[in-house]
XYZ file of C-alpha atoms in Angstrom:
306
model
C -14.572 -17.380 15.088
C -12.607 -18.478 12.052
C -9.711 -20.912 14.089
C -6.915 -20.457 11.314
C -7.524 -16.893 10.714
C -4.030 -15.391 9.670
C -5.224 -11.824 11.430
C -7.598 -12.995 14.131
C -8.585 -10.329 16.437
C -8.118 -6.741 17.078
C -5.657 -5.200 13.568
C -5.236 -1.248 13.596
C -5.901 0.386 9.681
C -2.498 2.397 11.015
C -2.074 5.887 10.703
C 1.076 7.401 8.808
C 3.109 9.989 9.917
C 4.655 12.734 8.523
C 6.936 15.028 8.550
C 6.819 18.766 7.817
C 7.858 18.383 3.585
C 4.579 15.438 3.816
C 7.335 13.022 3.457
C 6.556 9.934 6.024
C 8.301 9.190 9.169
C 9.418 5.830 9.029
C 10.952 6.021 12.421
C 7.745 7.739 13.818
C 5.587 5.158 11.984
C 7.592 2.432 13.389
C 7.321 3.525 16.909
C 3.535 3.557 16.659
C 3.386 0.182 14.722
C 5.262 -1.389 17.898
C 3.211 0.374 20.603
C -0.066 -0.778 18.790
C 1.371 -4.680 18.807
C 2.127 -4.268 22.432
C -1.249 -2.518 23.253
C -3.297 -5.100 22.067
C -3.163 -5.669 17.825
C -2.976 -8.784 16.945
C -2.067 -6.949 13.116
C -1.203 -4.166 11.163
C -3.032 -2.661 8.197
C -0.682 -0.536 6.864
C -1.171 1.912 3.846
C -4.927 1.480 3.714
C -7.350 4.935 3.738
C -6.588 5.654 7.766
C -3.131 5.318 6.327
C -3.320 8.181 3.980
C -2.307 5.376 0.995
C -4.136 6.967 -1.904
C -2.202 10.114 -1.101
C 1.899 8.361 -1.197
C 2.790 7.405 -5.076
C 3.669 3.571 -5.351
C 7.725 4.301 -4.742
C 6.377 5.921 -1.101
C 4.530 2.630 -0.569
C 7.161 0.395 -0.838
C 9.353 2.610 0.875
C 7.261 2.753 3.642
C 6.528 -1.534 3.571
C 10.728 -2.227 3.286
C 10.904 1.160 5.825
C 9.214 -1.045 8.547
C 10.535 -4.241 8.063
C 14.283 -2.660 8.236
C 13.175 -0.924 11.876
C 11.866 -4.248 13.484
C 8.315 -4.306 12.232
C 7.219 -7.729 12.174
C 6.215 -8.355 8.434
C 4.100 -11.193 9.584
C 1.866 -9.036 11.274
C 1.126 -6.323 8.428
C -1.664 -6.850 6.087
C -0.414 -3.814 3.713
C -3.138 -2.440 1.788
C -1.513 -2.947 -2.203
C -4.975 -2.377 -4.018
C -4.930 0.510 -7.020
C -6.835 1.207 -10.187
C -3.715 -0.332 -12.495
C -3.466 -3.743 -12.247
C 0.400 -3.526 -12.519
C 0.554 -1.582 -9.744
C -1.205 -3.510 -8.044
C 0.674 -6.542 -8.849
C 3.862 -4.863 -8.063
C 3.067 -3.731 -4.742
C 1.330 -7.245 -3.898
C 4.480 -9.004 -4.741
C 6.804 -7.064 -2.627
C 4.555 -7.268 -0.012
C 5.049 -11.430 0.029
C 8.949 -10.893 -0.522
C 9.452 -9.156 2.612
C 7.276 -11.652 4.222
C 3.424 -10.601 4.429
C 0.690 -13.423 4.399
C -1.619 -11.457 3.305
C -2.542 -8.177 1.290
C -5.394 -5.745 1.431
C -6.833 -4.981 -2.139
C -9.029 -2.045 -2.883
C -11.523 -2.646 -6.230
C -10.471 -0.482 -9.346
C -12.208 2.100 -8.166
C -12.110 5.246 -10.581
C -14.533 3.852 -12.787
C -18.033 3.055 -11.463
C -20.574 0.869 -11.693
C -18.495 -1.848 -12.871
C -20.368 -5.461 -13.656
C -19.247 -8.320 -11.893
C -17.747 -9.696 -14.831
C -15.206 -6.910 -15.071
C -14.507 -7.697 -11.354
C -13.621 -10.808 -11.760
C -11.770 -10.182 -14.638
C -9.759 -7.741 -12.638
C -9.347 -10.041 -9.861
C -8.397 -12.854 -11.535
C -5.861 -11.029 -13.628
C -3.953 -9.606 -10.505
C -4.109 -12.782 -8.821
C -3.063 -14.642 -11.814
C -0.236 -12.826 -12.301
C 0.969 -11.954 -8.227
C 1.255 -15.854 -8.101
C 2.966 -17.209 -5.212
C 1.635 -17.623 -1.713
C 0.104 -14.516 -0.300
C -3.458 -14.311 0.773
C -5.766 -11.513 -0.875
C -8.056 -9.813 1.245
C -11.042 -7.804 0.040
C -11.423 -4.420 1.000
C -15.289 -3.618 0.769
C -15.378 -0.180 1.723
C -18.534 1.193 -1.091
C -19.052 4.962 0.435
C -14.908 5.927 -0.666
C -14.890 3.282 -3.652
C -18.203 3.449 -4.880
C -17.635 -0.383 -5.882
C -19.375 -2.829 -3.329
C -18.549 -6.440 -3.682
C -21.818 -8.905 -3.503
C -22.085 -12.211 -1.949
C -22.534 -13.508 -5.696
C -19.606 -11.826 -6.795
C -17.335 -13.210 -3.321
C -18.976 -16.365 -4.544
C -17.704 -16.630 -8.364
C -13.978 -15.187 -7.518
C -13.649 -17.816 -4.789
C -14.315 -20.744 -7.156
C -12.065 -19.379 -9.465
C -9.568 -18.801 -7.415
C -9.469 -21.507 -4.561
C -7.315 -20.946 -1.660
C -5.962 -17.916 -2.852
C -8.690 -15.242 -1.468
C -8.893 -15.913 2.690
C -10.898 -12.847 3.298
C -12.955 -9.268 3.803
C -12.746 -6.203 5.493
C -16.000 -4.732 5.475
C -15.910 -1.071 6.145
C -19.981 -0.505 4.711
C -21.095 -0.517 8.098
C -23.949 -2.211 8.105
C -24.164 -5.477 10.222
C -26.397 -6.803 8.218
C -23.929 -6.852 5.113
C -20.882 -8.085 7.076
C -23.331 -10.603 8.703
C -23.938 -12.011 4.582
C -20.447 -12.774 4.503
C -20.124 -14.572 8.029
C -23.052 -16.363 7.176
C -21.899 -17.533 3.122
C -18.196 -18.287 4.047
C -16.721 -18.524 7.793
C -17.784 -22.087 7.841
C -15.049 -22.711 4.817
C -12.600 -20.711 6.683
C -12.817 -17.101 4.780
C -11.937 -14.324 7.656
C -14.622 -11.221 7.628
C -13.325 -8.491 9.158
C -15.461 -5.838 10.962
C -14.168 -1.995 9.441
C -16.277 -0.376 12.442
C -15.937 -0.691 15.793
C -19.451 -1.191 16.905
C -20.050 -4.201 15.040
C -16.700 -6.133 16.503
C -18.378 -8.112 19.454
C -21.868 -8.812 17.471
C -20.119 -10.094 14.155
C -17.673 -12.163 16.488
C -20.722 -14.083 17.786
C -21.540 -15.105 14.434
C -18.337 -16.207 13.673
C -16.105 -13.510 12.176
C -12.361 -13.096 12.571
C -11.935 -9.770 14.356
C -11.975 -6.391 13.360
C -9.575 -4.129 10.997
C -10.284 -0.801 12.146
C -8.900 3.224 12.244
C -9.932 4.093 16.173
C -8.192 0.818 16.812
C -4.909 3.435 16.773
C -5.780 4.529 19.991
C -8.819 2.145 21.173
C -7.052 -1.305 20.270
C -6.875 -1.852 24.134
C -10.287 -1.752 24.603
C -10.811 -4.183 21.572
C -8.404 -6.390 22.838
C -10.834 -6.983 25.781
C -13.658 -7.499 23.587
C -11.971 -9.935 21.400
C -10.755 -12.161 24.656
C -13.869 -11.795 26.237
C -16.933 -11.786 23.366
C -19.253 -14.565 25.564
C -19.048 -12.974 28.561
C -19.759 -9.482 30.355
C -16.719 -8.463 30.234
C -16.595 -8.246 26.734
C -19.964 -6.855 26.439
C -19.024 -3.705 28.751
C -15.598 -2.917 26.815
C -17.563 -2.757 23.581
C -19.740 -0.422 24.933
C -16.787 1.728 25.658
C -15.141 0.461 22.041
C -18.200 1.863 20.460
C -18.485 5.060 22.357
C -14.549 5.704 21.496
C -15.632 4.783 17.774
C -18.599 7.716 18.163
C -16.103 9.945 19.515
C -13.594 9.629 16.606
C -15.579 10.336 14.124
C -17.421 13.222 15.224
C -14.591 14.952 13.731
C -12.488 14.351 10.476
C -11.332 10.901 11.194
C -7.471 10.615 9.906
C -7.210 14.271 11.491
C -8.513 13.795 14.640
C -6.658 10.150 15.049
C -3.745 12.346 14.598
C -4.686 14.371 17.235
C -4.905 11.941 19.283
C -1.741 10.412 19.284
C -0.026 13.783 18.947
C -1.398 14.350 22.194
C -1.404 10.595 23.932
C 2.689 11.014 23.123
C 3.222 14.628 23.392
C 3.843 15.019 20.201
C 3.224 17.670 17.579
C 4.987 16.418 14.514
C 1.760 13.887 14.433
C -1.318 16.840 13.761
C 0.756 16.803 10.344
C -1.200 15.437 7.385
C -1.606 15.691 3.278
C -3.719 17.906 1.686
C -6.379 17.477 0.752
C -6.574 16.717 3.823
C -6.525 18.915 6.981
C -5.572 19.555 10.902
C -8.271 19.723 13.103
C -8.931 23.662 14.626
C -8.744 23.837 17.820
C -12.335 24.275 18.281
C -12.917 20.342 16.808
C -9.464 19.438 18.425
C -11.007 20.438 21.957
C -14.796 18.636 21.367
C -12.426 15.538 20.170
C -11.259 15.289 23.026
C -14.303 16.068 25.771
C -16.085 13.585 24.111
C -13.101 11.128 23.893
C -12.265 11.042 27.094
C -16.187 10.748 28.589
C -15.761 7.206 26.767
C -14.377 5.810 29.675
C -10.806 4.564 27.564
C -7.470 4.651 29.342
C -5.364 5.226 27.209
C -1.919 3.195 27.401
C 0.853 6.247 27.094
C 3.716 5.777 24.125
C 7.151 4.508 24.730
């Protein structure tokens, strides 16, 4: 494991919640943020794609990241997800991420137009780094199947020598153990934090030497990954992530944000949380019951909201 790593361990990609006009629930949002910290988080990824963030305009986003931080919501724990396809808006919502006191920031590729070369990468990169300035860490967000825009070794390589001790890490949502194992393998030694995206892969990329995970079931499974994360050498560890990764099949054997929703509507009784922007969906109650069968058959206990 990385020994500085600013999120080390388990970090929920946290829902939002909303209320009936699809404006969010701060105080609802805030409640859940809490409960995940003291149900084993170690971190928050707020406004990433379990978060709904490509739906809320870039006022809603900073709303939401000052929203937080007003209720309680330790800023040092939130690794806000502030990547878009406009650099400035990027930059914007990177900087007021570091002024209300985030180390680090979660930064999607420009991802409307595809196929981009390396080159224009970096350009991009460098650009919104360059002009961010101060102190916060980027993160990469590697997620190819929703951005279409997969970031290489070679490419990781190049934008780290251009940019040293600015970028400190990677989520990597592609997966495939095999491509989060490439980045453990090029860059934990020198400190970068790789972040599993799924479940499955938390205790085997931990025994290579990544930094934890950064995942959506970890909204109502971050218990279970706490136990992994404390206990990755040992048996211990390897029976919760057998229960980790059976929660993880569960979750997404259904629409993923939807059912999450469903889950936490139900774990605190209540409703307001099935709510969600189109184009996105409830879940019917035919999916909303085989959620939950094959949820519960996981073998979780679910800790119960405040």
């Amino acid at each position: 494991m990385v020994a500085d790593a600013i999120y080390g361990g388990v970090n929920a990609a946290v829902l939002t919640p909303m209320n009936a006009d699809f404006s969010v629930d701060l105080d609802r949002m805030a409640a859940h943020c809490k409960w995940l910290l003291a149900n084993g988080c170690n971190g928050l990824g707020v406004l990433g794609t379990t978060g709904e963030a490509n739906s809320l305009g870039i006022s809603e986003r900073i709303e939401v990241l000052e929203g937080l931080v007003a209720r309680g919501v330790p800023a040092a724990k939130m690794m806000p997800g502030t990547g878009t396809t406009a650099i400035s808006d990027t930059v914007l919502l990177t900087k007021q991420a570091e002024a209300l006191g985030c180390p680090g920031a979660l930064l999607l590729p420009p991802f409307y137009y595809k196929n981009p070369s390396d080159d224009g990468l970096l350009a991009y990169f460098n650009e919104v780094i360059q002009r961010v300035g101060g102190s916060i860490k980027v993160y990469l967000y590697n997620f190819p199947q929703q951005s279409a825009v997969p970031f290489s070794v070679g490419f990781l390589e190049r934008l780290l020598k251009a940019n040293p001790g600015k970028v400190k890490g990677i989520k990597d949502s592609s997966g495939s153990y095999e491509n989060g194992l490439s980045y453990v393998e090029a860059f934990a030694r020198d400190g970068f934090e790789v972040y599993a995206g799924d479940d499955s892969l938390l205790k085997p990329l931990l025994e290579k030497g990544s930094a934890g995970c950064i995942t959506a079931a970890s909204n109502v499974n971050c218990s279970v990954g706490a136990v992994v994360y404390a206990n990755w050498k040992n048996d211990k560890g390897a029976s919760a992530q057998e229960v980790l990764s059976a929660t993880l099949k569960a979750v997404i054997s259904v629409p993923l944000i939807s059912g999450l929703k469903a889950l936490v509507a139900r774990n605190t009784g209540d409703q307001r949380w099935l709510t969600i922007r189109p184009p996105h969906l409830p879940l019917t109650e035919a999916q909303t019951s085989a959620l939950f069968t094959v949820f519960d058959a996981s073998g979780i206990t679910l800790p119960k909201a405040a």
